[in-house]
PDB file of C-alpha atoms in Angstrom:
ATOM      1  CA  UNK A 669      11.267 -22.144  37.035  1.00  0.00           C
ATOM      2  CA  UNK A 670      11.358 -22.259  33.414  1.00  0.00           C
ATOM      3  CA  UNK A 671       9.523 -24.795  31.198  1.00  0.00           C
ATOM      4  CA  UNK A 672      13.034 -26.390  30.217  1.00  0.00           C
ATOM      5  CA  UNK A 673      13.906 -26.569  33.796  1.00  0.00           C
ATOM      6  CA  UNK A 674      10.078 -27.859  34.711  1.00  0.00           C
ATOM      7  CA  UNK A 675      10.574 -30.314  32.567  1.00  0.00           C
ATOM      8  CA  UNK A 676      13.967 -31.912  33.439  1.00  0.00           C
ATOM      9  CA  UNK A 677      12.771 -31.902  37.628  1.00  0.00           C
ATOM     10  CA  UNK A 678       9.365 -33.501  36.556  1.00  0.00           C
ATOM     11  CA  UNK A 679      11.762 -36.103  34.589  1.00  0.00           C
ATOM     12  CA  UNK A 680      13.853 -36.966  37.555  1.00  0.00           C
ATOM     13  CA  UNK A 681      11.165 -36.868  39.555  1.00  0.00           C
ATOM     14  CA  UNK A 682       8.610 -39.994  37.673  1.00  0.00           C
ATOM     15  CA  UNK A 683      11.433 -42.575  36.945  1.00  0.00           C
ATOM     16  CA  UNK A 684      14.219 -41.913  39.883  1.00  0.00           C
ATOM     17  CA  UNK A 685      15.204 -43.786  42.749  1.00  0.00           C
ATOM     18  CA  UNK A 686      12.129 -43.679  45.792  1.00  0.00           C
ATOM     19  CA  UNK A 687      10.446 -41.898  48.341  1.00  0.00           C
ATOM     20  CA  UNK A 688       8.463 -44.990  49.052  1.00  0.00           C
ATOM     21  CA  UNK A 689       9.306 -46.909  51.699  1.00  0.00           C
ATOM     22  CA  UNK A 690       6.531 -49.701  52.041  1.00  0.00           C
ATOM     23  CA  UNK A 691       3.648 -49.459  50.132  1.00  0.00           C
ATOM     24  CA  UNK A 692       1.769 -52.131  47.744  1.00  0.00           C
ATOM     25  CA  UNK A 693       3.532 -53.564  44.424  1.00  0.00           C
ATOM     26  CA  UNK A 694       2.029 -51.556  41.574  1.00  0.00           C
ATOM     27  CA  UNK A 695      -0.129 -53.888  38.769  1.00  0.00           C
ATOM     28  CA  UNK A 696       3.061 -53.512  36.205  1.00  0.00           C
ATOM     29  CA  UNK A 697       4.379 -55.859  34.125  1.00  0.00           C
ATOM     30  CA  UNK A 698       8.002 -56.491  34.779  1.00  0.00           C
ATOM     31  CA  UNK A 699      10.243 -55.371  31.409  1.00  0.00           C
ATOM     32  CA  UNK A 700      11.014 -52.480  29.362  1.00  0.00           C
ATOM     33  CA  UNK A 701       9.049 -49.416  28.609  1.00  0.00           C
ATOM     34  CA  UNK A 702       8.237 -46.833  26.606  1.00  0.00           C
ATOM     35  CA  UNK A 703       7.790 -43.769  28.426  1.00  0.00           C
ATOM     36  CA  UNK A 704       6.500 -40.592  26.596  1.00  0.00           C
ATOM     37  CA  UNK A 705       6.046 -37.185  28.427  1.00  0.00           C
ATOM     38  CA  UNK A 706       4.482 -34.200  27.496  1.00  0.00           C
ATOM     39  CA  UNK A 707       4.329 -30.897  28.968  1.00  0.00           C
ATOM     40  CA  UNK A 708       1.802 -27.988  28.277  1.00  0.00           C
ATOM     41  CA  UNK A 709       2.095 -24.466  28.873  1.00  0.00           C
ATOM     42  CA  UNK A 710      -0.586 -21.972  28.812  1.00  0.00           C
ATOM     43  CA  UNK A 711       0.031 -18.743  26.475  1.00  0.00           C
ATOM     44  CA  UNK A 712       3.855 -19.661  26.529  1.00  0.00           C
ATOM     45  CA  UNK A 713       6.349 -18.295  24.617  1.00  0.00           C
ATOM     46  CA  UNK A 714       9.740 -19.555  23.017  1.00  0.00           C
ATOM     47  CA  UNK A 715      10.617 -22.838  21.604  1.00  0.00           C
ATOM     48  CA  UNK A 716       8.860 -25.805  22.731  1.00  0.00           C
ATOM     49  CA  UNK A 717       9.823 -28.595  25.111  1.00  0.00           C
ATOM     50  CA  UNK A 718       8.176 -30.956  22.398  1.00  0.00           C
ATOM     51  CA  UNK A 719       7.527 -34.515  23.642  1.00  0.00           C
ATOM     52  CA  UNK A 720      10.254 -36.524  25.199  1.00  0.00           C
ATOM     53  CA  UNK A 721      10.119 -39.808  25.184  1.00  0.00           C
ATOM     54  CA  UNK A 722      12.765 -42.697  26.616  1.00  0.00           C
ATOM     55  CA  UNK A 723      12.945 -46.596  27.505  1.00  0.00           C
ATOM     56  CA  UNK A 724      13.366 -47.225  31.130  1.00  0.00           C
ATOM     57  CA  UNK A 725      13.315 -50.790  32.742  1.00  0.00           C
ATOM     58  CA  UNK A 726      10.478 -51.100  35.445  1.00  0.00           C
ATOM     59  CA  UNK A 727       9.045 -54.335  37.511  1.00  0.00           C
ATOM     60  CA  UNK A 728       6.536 -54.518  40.398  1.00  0.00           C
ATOM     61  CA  UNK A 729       9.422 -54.828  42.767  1.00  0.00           C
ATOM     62  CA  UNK A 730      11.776 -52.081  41.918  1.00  0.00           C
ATOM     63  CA  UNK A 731       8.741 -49.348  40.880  1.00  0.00           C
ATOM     64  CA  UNK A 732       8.815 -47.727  44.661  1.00  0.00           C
ATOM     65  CA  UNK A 733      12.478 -47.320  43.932  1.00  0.00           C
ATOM     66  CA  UNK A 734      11.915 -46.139  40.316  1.00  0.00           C
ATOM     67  CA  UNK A 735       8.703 -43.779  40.014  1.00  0.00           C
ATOM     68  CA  UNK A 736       9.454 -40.498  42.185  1.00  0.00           C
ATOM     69  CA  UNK A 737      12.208 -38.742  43.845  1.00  0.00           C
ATOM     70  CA  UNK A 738      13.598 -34.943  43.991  1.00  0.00           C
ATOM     71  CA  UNK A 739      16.763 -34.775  42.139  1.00  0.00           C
ATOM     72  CA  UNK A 740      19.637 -34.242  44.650  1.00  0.00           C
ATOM     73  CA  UNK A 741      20.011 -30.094  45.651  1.00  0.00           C
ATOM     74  CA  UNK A 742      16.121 -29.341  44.731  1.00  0.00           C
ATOM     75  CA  UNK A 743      14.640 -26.689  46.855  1.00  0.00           C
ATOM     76  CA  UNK A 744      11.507 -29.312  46.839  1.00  0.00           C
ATOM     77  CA  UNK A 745       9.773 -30.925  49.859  1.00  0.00           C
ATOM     78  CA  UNK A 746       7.481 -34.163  49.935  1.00  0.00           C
ATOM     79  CA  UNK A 747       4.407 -32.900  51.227  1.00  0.00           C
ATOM     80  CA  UNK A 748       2.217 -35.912  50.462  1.00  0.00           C
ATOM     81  CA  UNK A 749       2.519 -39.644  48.732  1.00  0.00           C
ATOM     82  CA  UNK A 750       0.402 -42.623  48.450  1.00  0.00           C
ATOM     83  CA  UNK A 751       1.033 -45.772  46.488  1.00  0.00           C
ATOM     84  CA  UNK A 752      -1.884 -48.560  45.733  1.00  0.00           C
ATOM     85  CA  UNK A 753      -1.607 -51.655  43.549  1.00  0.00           C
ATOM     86  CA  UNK A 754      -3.271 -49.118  40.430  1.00  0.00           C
ATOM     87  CA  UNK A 755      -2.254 -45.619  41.622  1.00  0.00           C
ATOM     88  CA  UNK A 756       0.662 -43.768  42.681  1.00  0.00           C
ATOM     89  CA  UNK A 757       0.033 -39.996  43.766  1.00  0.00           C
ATOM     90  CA  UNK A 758       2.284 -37.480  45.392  1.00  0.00           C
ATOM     91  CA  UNK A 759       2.383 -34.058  46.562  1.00  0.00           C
ATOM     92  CA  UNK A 760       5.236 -31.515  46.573  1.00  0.00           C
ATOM     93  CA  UNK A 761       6.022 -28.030  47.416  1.00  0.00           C
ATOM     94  CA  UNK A 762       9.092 -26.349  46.026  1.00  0.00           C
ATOM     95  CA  UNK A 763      10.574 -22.842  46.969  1.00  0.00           C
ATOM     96  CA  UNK A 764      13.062 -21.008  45.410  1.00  0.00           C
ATOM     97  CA  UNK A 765      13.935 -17.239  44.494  1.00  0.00           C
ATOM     98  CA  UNK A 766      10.765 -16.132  46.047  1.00  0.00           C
ATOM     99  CA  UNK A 767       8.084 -18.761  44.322  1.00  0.00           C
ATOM    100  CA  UNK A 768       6.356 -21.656  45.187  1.00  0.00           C
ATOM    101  CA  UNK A 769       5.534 -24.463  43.204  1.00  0.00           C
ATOM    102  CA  UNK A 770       2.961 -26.718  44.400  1.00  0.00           C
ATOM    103  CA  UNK A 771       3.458 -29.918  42.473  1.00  0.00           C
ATOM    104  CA  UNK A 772       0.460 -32.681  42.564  1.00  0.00           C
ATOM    105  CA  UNK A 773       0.497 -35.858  40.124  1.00  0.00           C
ATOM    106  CA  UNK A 774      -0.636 -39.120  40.001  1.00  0.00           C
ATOM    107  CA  UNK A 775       0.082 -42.285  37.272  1.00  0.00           C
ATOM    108  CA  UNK A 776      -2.523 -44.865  36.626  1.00  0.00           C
ATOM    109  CA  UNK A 777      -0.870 -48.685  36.463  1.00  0.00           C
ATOM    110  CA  UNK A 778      -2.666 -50.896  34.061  1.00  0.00           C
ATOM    111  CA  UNK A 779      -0.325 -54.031  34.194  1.00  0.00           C
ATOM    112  CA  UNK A 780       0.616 -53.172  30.225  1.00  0.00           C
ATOM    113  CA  UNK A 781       0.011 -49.532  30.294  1.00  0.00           C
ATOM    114  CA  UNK A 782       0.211 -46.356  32.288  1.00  0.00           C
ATOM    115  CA  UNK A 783      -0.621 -42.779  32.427  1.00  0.00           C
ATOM    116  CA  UNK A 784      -0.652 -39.711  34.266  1.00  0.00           C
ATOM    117  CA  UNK A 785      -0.599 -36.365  34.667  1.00  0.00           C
ATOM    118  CA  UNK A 786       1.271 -34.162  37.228  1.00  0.00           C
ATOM    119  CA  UNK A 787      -0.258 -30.447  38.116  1.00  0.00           C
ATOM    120  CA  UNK A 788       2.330 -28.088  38.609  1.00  0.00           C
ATOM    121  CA  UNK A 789       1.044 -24.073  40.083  1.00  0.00           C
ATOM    122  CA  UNK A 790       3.823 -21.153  40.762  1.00  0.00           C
ATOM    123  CA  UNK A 791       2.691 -18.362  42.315  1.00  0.00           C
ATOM    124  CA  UNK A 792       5.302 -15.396  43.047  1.00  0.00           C
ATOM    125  CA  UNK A 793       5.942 -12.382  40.380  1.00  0.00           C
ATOM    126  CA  UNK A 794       4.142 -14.595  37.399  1.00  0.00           C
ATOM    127  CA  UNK A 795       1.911 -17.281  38.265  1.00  0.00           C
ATOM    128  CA  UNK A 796       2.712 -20.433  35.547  1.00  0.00           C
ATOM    129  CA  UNK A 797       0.468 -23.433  35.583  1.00  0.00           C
ATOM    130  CA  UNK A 798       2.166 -26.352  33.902  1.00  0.00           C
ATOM    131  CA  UNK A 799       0.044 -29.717  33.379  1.00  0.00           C
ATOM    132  CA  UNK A 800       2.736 -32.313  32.386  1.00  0.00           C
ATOM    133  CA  UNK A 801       0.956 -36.027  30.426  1.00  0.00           C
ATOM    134  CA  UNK A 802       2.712 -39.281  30.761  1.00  0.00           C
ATOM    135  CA  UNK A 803       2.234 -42.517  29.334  1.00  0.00           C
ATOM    136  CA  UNK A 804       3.885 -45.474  29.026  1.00  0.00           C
ATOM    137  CA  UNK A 805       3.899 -49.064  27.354  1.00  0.00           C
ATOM    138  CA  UNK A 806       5.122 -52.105  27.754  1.00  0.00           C
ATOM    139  CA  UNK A 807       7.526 -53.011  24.842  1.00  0.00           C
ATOM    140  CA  UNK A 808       8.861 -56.698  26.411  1.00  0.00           C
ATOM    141  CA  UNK A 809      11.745 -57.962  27.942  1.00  0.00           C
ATOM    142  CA  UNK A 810      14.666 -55.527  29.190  1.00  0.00           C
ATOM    143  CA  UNK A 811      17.725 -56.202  27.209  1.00  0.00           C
ATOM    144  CA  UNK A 812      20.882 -55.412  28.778  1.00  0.00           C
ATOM    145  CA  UNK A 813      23.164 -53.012  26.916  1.00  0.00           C
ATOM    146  CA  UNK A 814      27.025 -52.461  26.315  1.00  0.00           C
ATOM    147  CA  UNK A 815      28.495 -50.019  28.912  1.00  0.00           C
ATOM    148  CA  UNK A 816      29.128 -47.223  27.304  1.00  0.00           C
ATOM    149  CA  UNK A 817      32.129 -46.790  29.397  1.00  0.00           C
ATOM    150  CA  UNK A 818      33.715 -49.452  27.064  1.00  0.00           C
ATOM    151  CA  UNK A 819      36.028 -47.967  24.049  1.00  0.00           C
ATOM    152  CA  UNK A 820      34.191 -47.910  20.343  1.00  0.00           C
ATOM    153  CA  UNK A 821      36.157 -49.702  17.538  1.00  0.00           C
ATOM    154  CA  UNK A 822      36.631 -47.046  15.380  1.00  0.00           C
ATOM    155  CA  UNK A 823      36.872 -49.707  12.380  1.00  0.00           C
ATOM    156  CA  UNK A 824      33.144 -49.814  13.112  1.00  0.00           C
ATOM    157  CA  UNK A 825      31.572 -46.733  13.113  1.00  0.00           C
ATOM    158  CA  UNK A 826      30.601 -45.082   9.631  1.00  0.00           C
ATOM    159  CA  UNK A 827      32.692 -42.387   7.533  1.00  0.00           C
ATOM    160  CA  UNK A 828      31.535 -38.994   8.776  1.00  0.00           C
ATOM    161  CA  UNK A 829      30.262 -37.102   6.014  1.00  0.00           C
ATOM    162  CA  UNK A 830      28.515 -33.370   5.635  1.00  0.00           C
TER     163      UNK A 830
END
């Protein structure tokens, strides 16, 4: 896979709906968060990925249903996952176009604060070893938004200018 690609499956795999079906309520305070992930690629070439970072809402109760899944069509298999009041680690192995990708990670929960890191190792025509950081903060209570299915008043937006 490339980098870009790595990237956007590690994404939607932290911070999607669950694998977990019973395990033990993480130590995280309920609320919003800042979530800031980093990926590093040895000796790679091109533009970089660059840190990403977003706000997600995230409480004790709903992190099994929040912190790890495989985005829907991925060529990925759960071949491992644990979840403990101060850890949650996983293990999967994805296939496609004649590589495997072994992916390990685990994130740290520190009622406040979290961090991680997940390991990712294709072997096939060019091995790639991707290590991809996480960390996250709590910023305070989640504030419900607008839908953004609801029409903009165009008497409030700013002139467009070059």
């Amino acid at each position: 896979m490339k980098p870009n690609r790595c990237l956007f499956v590690l994404m939607m795999i932290v911070f999607s709906p669950s694998l977990f079906a019973e395990s033990e309520k993480p130590n995280l305070k309920e609320g919003s968060w800042l979530i800031g992930i980093q990926m590093v690629v040895p000796n790679a070439t091109g533009p970089s990925t660059g840190p990403v970072q977003y706000q997600r809402c995230l409480s004790p109760e709903n992190a099994q249903e929040t912190m790890l899944t495989l985005p829907r069509g991925t060529p990925c298999v759960l071949d491992n996952k644990s979840m403990t009041r101060d850890k949650l680690s996983w293990q999967f192995t994805c296939e496609q176009r004649g590589m495997k990708t072994k992916i390990n990670g685990n994130i740290f929960f520190r009622n406040e604060t979290l961090s991680g890191e997940i390991l990712s190792a294709t072997q096939g025509e060019n091995n790639i070893k991707i290590t991809t950081k996480l960390s996250a903060r709590y910023l305070g209570e989640c504030v419900k938004v607008a839908s953004p299915e609801k029409p903009v008043n165009k008497k409030n937006l700013p002139a467009y200018s070059e």
